Amino acid sequence: MRSGTATGLWFALLSAASFGVSGPFAKSLLEIGWSPGAAVGIRIGGAALVLLVPVLIALRGRWGTLRRNALTLIIYGATAIALCQFFYFSAVQRMSVGVSLLLEYLAPVLIVGWLWLRSRRAPSRLTICGSIIAMLGLLLVLDLTGDQRLDPIGVLYGLGAAVCLAVFFVMSAKADDDLPPLIMAGGGMLVGAFTILVLGLIGVMPFAFEFRDVTLAGWQTSWLVPVLMLVLIATVLAYVTGIFAARGLGSKVASFVGLTEVMFAVLASWLILGELPSVIQLLGGALIVGGVILVRIDELRQAAGSRDPLDQANVVEPVPTTPGS
């Protein structure tokens, strides 16, 4: 595995782990009375403020970069950041978290289908097998036991979140030297924060805050702790490393590695909230890893021969020297 691809893989795992801690920290705020809209708003808005100064430094007065990429930033911020959050929380309000997550994480399958349509060439058996195994693993990690209520509108919201997540990976994978990852993340956050603010002001995603202590890992601590973790780790670090990962691995592989977010979320819930994972969930995690490995092997095999048309449709240029996606 070449160093560039290995770096992309590490960025993908770091991004997934960072996204994975968002659930437990957000849950600690919801338990003291915060609304989902408030948690999302403070998460995206805080991240936009944190990234503002680094983005201005990175721009160094090159405002033409923002003008040339304005449409990309608007679509990325409104869709991949704001609407993805809105659709997911809307799904959670109507269905269980497990079912909502399962629908959202159909994104890798949607990406495989999209690349199939773009290239007009069916994915290989390895990619298909990896997709099936990863989805089975996701089912086990989410532990969808008991009476799971399906709401037609909730299903539509969940599928909307999946489409937005797919947009995140596809747009992040576009290698454009004119739009560095930091500027893309920061500009997207500003657009996303504005979108969330509009949704909150019109009452679609209401804001409700409570400024009381929360419980994390059995300890009482200030509400500022989960807020800072949500902003700095689960948003700033997660999105910036996610863009680096998608540009290094391509949208297809990066989206499958992103499935490990669910595993990291289970682990974070165990460490932060004391919610122990079951044996079935651990088995599911192993299947997700197995599915990711199969998709990755397929990418390596394709790159070892002629370039895969799926990657051509993905608009990601391979890094020179050795095989990889």
Short mmCIF file of C-alpha atoms in Angstrom, two decimals:
data_model
loop_
_atom_site.label_atom_id
_atom_site.label_comp_id
_atom_site.label_asym_id
_atom_site.label_seq_id
_atom_site.Cartn_x
_atom_site.Cartn_y
_atom_site.Cartn_z
CA MET A 1 0.00 0.00 0.00
CA ARG A 2 1.53 3.31 -1.02
CA SER A 3 2.08 6.05 1.54
CA GLY A 4 -0.54 8.37 0.01
CA THR A 5 -3.23 5.72 0.15
CA ALA A 6 -2.21 4.67 3.66
CA THR A 7 -2.46 8.31 4.76
CA GLY A 8 -5.94 8.52 3.23
CA LEU A 9 -6.98 5.41 5.14
CA TRP A 10 -5.75 6.83 8.43
CA PHE A 11 -7.57 10.10 7.73
CA ALA A 12 -10.74 8.09 6.98
CA LEU A 13 -10.51 6.18 10.27
CA LEU A 14 -9.78 9.38 12.21
CA SER A 15 -12.76 11.05 10.56
CA ALA A 16 -15.04 8.09 11.34
CA ALA A 17 -13.87 8.03 14.98
CA SER A 18 -14.42 11.79 15.28
CA PHE A 19 -17.92 11.57 13.82
CA GLY A 20 -18.61 8.57 16.07
CA VAL A 21 -18.27 10.53 19.32
CA SER A 22 -20.94 13.03 18.25
CA GLY A 23 -23.83 10.79 19.35
CA PRO A 24 -22.81 10.33 23.01
CA PHE A 25 -21.87 13.99 23.48
CA ALA A 26 -25.07 15.18 21.78
CA LYS A 27 -27.11 12.73 23.86
CA SER A 28 -25.72 14.21 27.08
CA LEU A 29 -27.05 17.62 25.97
CA LEU A 30 -30.42 16.23 24.84
CA GLU A 31 -30.84 14.57 28.25
CA ILE A 32 -30.72 17.95 30.05
CA GLY A 33 -33.28 19.52 27.71
CA TRP A 34 -31.52 20.64 24.56
CA SER A 35 -33.50 20.25 21.35
CA PRO A 36 -31.92 18.41 18.40
CA GLY A 37 -31.94 21.71 16.47
CA ALA A 38 -30.00 23.41 19.25
CA ALA A 39 -27.36 20.65 19.31
CA VAL A 40 -26.95 20.75 15.53
CA GLY A 41 -26.95 24.55 15.44
CA ILE A 42 -24.27 24.95 18.10
CA ARG A 43 -22.24 22.16 16.48
CA ILE A 44 -22.21 23.63 12.97
CA GLY A 45 -22.19 27.28 14.03
CA GLY A 46 -19.37 26.74 16.52
CA ALA A 47 -17.33 24.87 13.91
CA ALA A 48 -17.85 27.73 11.43
CA LEU A 49 -16.47 30.20 13.98
CA VAL A 50 -13.49 27.98 14.83
CA LEU A 51 -12.58 27.55 11.16
CA LEU A 52 -13.12 31.20 10.23
CA VAL A 53 -9.64 32.45 11.18
CA PRO A 54 -7.73 29.45 9.68
CA VAL A 55 -9.74 29.83 6.47
CA LEU A 56 -8.94 33.55 6.22
CA ILE A 57 -5.25 32.77 6.75
CA ALA A 58 -5.36 30.02 4.11
CA LEU A 59 -7.06 32.35 1.63
CA ARG A 60 -4.45 35.10 2.09
CA GLY A 61 -6.73 37.58 0.35
CA ARG A 62 -7.46 35.32 -2.63
CA TRP A 63 -11.19 36.10 -2.62
CA GLY A 64 -11.43 34.93 -6.20
CA THR A 65 -11.14 31.36 -4.86
CA LEU A 66 -14.44 31.79 -3.03
CA ARG A 67 -16.12 33.41 -6.02
CA ARG A 68 -15.02 30.65 -8.41
CA ASN A 69 -16.14 27.93 -6.03
CA ALA A 70 -19.23 29.64 -4.61
CA LEU A 71 -21.70 27.14 -6.09
CA THR A 72 -19.65 24.18 -4.83
CA LEU A 73 -19.51 25.62 -1.31
CA ILE A 74 -23.25 26.40 -1.29
CA ILE A 75 -24.21 22.89 -2.43
CA TYR A 76 -21.70 21.27 -0.06
CA GLY A 77 -22.68 23.35 2.98
CA ALA A 78 -26.44 23.21 2.44
CA THR A 79 -26.62 19.55 1.39
CA ALA A 80 -23.70 17.59 2.84
CA ILE A 81 -23.71 19.46 6.15
CA ALA A 82 -27.02 21.16 7.01
CA LEU A 83 -29.66 19.06 5.20
CA CYS A 84 -27.91 15.81 6.13
CA GLN A 85 -28.28 16.74 9.81
CA PHE A 86 -31.85 17.95 9.32
CA PHE A 87 -32.99 14.79 7.50
CA TYR A 88 -31.32 12.49 10.03
CA PHE A 89 -32.82 14.16 13.11
CA SER A 90 -36.21 14.31 11.37
CA ALA A 91 -35.96 10.55 10.80
CA VAL A 92 -35.02 9.98 14.45
CA GLN A 93 -38.10 11.90 15.58
CA ARG A 94 -40.32 9.38 13.73
CA MET A 95 -38.34 6.14 14.04
CA SER A 96 -35.67 4.48 16.18
CA VAL A 97 -32.07 5.67 16.02
CA GLY A 98 -31.03 2.26 14.69
CA VAL A 99 -33.39 2.29 11.71
CA SER A 100 -32.54 5.92 10.95
CA LEU A 101 -28.82 5.17 10.97
CA LEU A 102 -29.32 2.12 8.79
CA LEU A 103 -31.07 4.22 6.16
CA GLU A 104 -28.47 7.00 6.32
CA TYR A 105 -25.64 4.50 5.90
CA LEU A 106 -27.03 3.23 2.65
CA ALA A 107 -24.83 6.03 1.25
CA PRO A 108 -21.97 3.71 0.18
CA VAL A 109 -24.42 1.56 -1.79
CA LEU A 110 -25.85 4.70 -3.42
CA ILE A 111 -22.33 5.76 -4.41
CA VAL A 112 -21.63 2.36 -6.00
CA GLY A 113 -24.91 2.68 -7.92
CA TRP A 114 -24.13 6.25 -8.97
CA LEU A 115 -20.68 5.32 -10.24
CA TRP A 116 -22.23 2.36 -12.04
CA LEU A 117 -24.63 4.70 -13.86
CA ARG A 118 -21.83 7.16 -14.65
CA SER A 119 -19.46 4.53 -16.04
CA ARG A 120 -22.17 2.21 -17.44
CA ARG A 121 -20.13 -0.69 -16.14
CA ALA A 122 -21.36 -2.96 -13.35
CA PRO A 123 -19.19 -3.13 -10.21
CA SER A 124 -17.11 -6.26 -9.75
CA ARG A 125 -18.17 -9.20 -7.63
CA LEU A 126 -15.71 -8.19 -4.92
CA THR A 127 -17.32 -4.76 -4.55
CA ILE A 128 -20.80 -6.31 -4.53
CA CYS A 129 -19.78 -8.92 -1.94
CA GLY A 130 -18.06 -6.25 0.16
CA SER A 131 -21.19 -4.08 0.02
CA ILE A 132 -23.42 -6.95 1.16
CA ILE A 133 -21.07 -8.00 3.98
CA ALA A 134 -20.65 -4.40 5.19
CA MET A 135 -24.43 -3.85 5.21
CA LEU A 136 -24.95 -7.10 7.16
CA GLY A 137 -22.34 -5.93 9.64
CA LEU A 138 -24.10 -2.59 9.94
CA LEU A 139 -27.37 -4.41 10.73
CA LEU A 140 -25.66 -6.34 13.54
CA VAL A 141 -23.88 -3.29 14.99
CA LEU A 142 -27.14 -1.35 15.08
CA ASP A 143 -28.72 -4.36 16.83
CA LEU A 144 -32.18 -3.90 15.32
CA THR A 145 -33.97 -6.22 17.74
CA GLY A 146 -37.42 -5.83 19.17
CA ASP A 147 -40.35 -3.90 17.79
CA GLN A 148 -38.95 -1.51 15.21
CA ARG A 149 -41.49 1.06 14.07
CA LEU A 150 -41.31 2.11 10.41
CA ASP A 151 -42.87 5.41 9.46
CA PRO A 152 -43.20 6.18 5.71
CA ILE A 153 -42.26 9.84 6.17
CA GLY A 154 -39.42 8.83 8.48
CA VAL A 155 -38.12 6.43 5.83
CA LEU A 156 -38.09 9.26 3.29
CA TYR A 157 -36.17 11.46 5.73
CA GLY A 158 -33.67 8.63 6.30
CA LEU A 159 -33.17 8.14 2.57
CA GLY A 160 -32.73 11.90 2.22
CA ALA A 161 -29.95 11.72 4.82
CA ALA A 162 -28.34 8.89 2.82
CA VAL A 163 -28.36 10.98 -0.36
CA CYS A 164 -26.83 13.94 1.49
CA LEU A 165 -24.13 11.71 2.99
CA ALA A 166 -23.35 10.35 -0.46
CA VAL A 167 -23.03 13.96 -1.68
CA PHE A 168 -20.53 14.57 1.14
CA PHE A 169 -18.25 11.75 0.00
CA VAL A 170 -18.56 12.46 -3.74
CA MET A 171 -17.95 16.21 -3.42
CA SER A 172 -15.14 15.73 -0.88
CA ALA A 173 -13.38 13.35 -3.27
CA LYS A 174 -13.03 15.93 -6.05
CA ALA A 175 -9.36 16.83 -6.12
CA ASP A 176 -9.23 20.57 -6.77
CA ASP A 177 -6.08 22.47 -5.87
CA ASP A 178 -8.07 25.70 -6.10
CA LEU A 179 -10.27 24.60 -3.19
CA PRO A 180 -8.10 23.13 -0.40
CA PRO A 181 -9.81 20.90 2.22
CA LEU A 182 -9.59 23.54 4.96
CA ILE A 183 -11.29 26.19 2.80
CA MET A 184 -13.89 23.71 1.59
CA ALA A 185 -14.70 22.63 5.16
CA GLY A 186 -14.76 26.18 6.53
CA GLY A 187 -16.79 27.64 3.67
CA GLY A 188 -19.20 24.70 3.85
CA MET A 189 -19.62 25.23 7.60
CA LEU A 190 -20.54 28.88 7.11
CA VAL A 191 -23.17 27.95 4.53
CA GLY A 192 -24.37 25.07 6.72
CA ALA A 193 -24.64 27.31 9.80
CA PHE A 194 -26.69 29.86 7.86
CA THR A 195 -28.98 27.09 6.55
CA ILE A 196 -29.50 25.68 10.08
CA LEU A 197 -30.21 29.21 11.37
CA VAL A 198 -32.90 29.69 8.72
CA LEU A 199 -34.46 26.30 9.54
CA GLY A 200 -34.48 27.25 13.21
CA LEU A 201 -35.98 30.70 12.70
CA ILE A 202 -38.86 29.36 10.59
CA GLY A 203 -39.56 26.66 13.20
CA VAL A 204 -38.57 23.63 11.12
CA MET A 205 -35.76 22.78 13.55
CA PRO A 206 -36.56 24.63 16.81
CA PHE A 207 -33.85 25.75 19.23
CA ALA A 208 -34.09 24.97 22.96
CA PHE A 209 -31.09 25.31 25.30
CA GLU A 210 -30.45 24.34 28.95
CA PHE A 211 -27.26 25.43 30.69
CA ARG A 212 -26.91 22.77 33.40
CA ASP A 213 -24.29 20.16 34.23
CA VAL A 214 -24.26 16.94 32.19
CA THR A 215 -23.14 13.41 33.05
CA LEU A 216 -20.19 11.99 31.08
CA ALA A 217 -18.54 8.67 31.98
CA GLY A 218 -20.30 8.81 35.37
CA TRP A 219 -18.98 12.28 36.19
CA GLN A 220 -20.89 15.55 36.49
CA THR A 221 -19.35 18.24 34.34
CA SER A 222 -20.22 21.53 32.67
CA TRP A 223 -22.40 21.58 29.54
CA LEU A 224 -19.48 23.35 27.86
CA VAL A 225 -17.49 20.09 27.77
CA PRO A 226 -19.80 18.20 25.35
CA VAL A 227 -20.31 21.41 23.35
CA LEU A 228 -16.55 21.82 22.86
CA MET A 229 -16.18 18.13 21.99
CA LEU A 230 -19.02 18.38 19.45
CA VAL A 231 -17.53 21.47 17.81
CA LEU A 232 -13.80 20.69 17.85
CA ILE A 233 -13.71 16.89 17.52
CA ALA A 234 -17.04 15.72 16.05
CA THR A 235 -17.26 18.55 13.51
CA VAL A 236 -14.06 20.48 12.75
CA LEU A 237 -11.71 17.49 12.95
CA ALA A 238 -14.27 15.07 11.47
CA TYR A 239 -15.11 17.11 8.36
CA VAL A 240 -11.56 18.29 7.57
CA THR A 241 -10.07 14.78 7.87
CA GLY A 242 -13.08 13.39 5.97
CA ILE A 243 -12.28 15.62 2.98
CA PHE A 244 -8.60 14.59 3.07
CA ALA A 245 -9.68 10.93 3.25
CA ALA A 246 -12.08 11.16 0.31
CA ARG A 247 -9.46 12.89 -1.83
CA GLY A 248 -6.89 10.22 -0.98
CA LEU A 249 -9.11 7.15 -1.31
CA GLY A 250 -11.91 8.19 -3.66
CA SER A 251 -15.56 8.47 -2.67
CA LYS A 252 -16.32 4.73 -2.93
CA VAL A 253 -13.64 3.42 -0.57
CA ALA A 254 -13.89 6.43 1.77
CA SER A 255 -17.65 5.90 2.16
CA PHE A 256 -17.17 2.24 3.06
CA VAL A 257 -14.45 3.07 5.60
CA GLY A 258 -16.91 5.65 6.93
CA LEU A 259 -19.15 2.77 8.01
CA THR A 260 -16.72 2.23 10.88
CA GLU A 261 -18.22 5.39 12.40
CA VAL A 262 -20.99 3.18 13.78
CA MET A 263 -18.40 0.98 15.50
CA PHE A 264 -16.65 4.01 16.97
CA ALA A 265 -20.05 5.35 18.11
CA VAL A 266 -20.75 2.08 19.96
CA LEU A 267 -17.28 2.24 21.57
CA ALA A 268 -17.75 5.91 22.51
CA SER A 269 -21.16 5.14 24.05
CA TRP A 270 -19.49 2.45 26.14
CA LEU A 271 -16.67 4.74 27.35
CA ILE A 272 -18.68 7.96 27.76
CA LEU A 273 -22.18 6.77 28.67
CA GLY A 274 -21.46 3.31 30.04
CA GLU A 275 -23.57 1.55 27.38
CA LEU A 276 -21.83 -1.80 26.82
CA PRO A 277 -21.68 -3.26 23.28
CA SER A 278 -23.06 -6.76 22.79
CA VAL A 279 -21.30 -9.75 21.24
CA ILE A 280 -23.56 -9.37 18.18
CA GLN A 281 -22.42 -5.76 17.77
CA LEU A 282 -18.77 -6.79 17.97
CA LEU A 283 -19.41 -9.45 15.31
CA GLY A 284 -21.08 -6.80 13.16
CA GLY A 285 -18.00 -4.62 13.50
CA ALA A 286 -15.85 -7.46 12.22
CA LEU A 287 -18.15 -7.87 9.20
CA ILE A 288 -17.96 -4.15 8.41
CA VAL A 289 -14.17 -4.33 8.46
CA GLY A 290 -14.32 -7.43 6.24
CA GLY A 291 -16.57 -5.67 3.74
CA VAL A 292 -14.27 -2.63 3.65
CA ILE A 293 -11.27 -4.89 3.02
CA LEU A 294 -13.01 -6.58 0.07
CA VAL A 295 -13.88 -3.22 -1.52
CA ARG A 296 -10.30 -2.03 -0.93
CA ILE A 297 -8.83 -5.21 -2.48
CA ASP A 298 -11.04 -4.65 -5.52
CA GLU A 299 -9.71 -1.09 -5.85
CA LEU A 300 -6.11 -2.30 -5.60
CA ARG A 301 -6.69 -5.04 -8.15
CA GLN A 302 -8.34 -2.65 -10.61
CA ALA A 303 -5.54 -0.10 -10.25
CA ALA A 304 -2.92 -2.80 -10.78
CA GLY A 305 -4.32 -3.31 -14.27
CA SER A 306 -6.12 -0.73 -16.32
CA ARG A 307 -7.72 2.16 -14.52
CA ASP A 308 -11.21 1.34 -13.21
CA PRO A 309 -13.96 3.29 -15.05
CA LEU A 310 -15.67 3.64 -11.66
CA ASP A 311 -12.71 5.68 -10.53
CA GLN A 312 -12.81 7.69 -13.74
CA ALA A 313 -16.41 8.58 -12.97
CA ASN A 314 -15.25 9.53 -9.51
CA VAL A 315 -12.92 12.22 -10.90
CA VAL A 316 -10.12 11.27 -8.49
CA GLU A 317 -6.66 11.09 -9.99
CA PRO A 318 -4.48 8.24 -8.73
CA VAL A 319 -1.35 9.03 -6.77
CA PRO A 320 1.74 7.86 -8.71
CA THR A 321 4.01 4.91 -7.95
CA THR A 322 2.14 1.89 -6.64
CA PRO A 323 -1.42 0.51 -7.08
CA GLY A 324 -4.34 1.95 -5.12
CA SER A 325 -7.65 3.71 -5.44
#
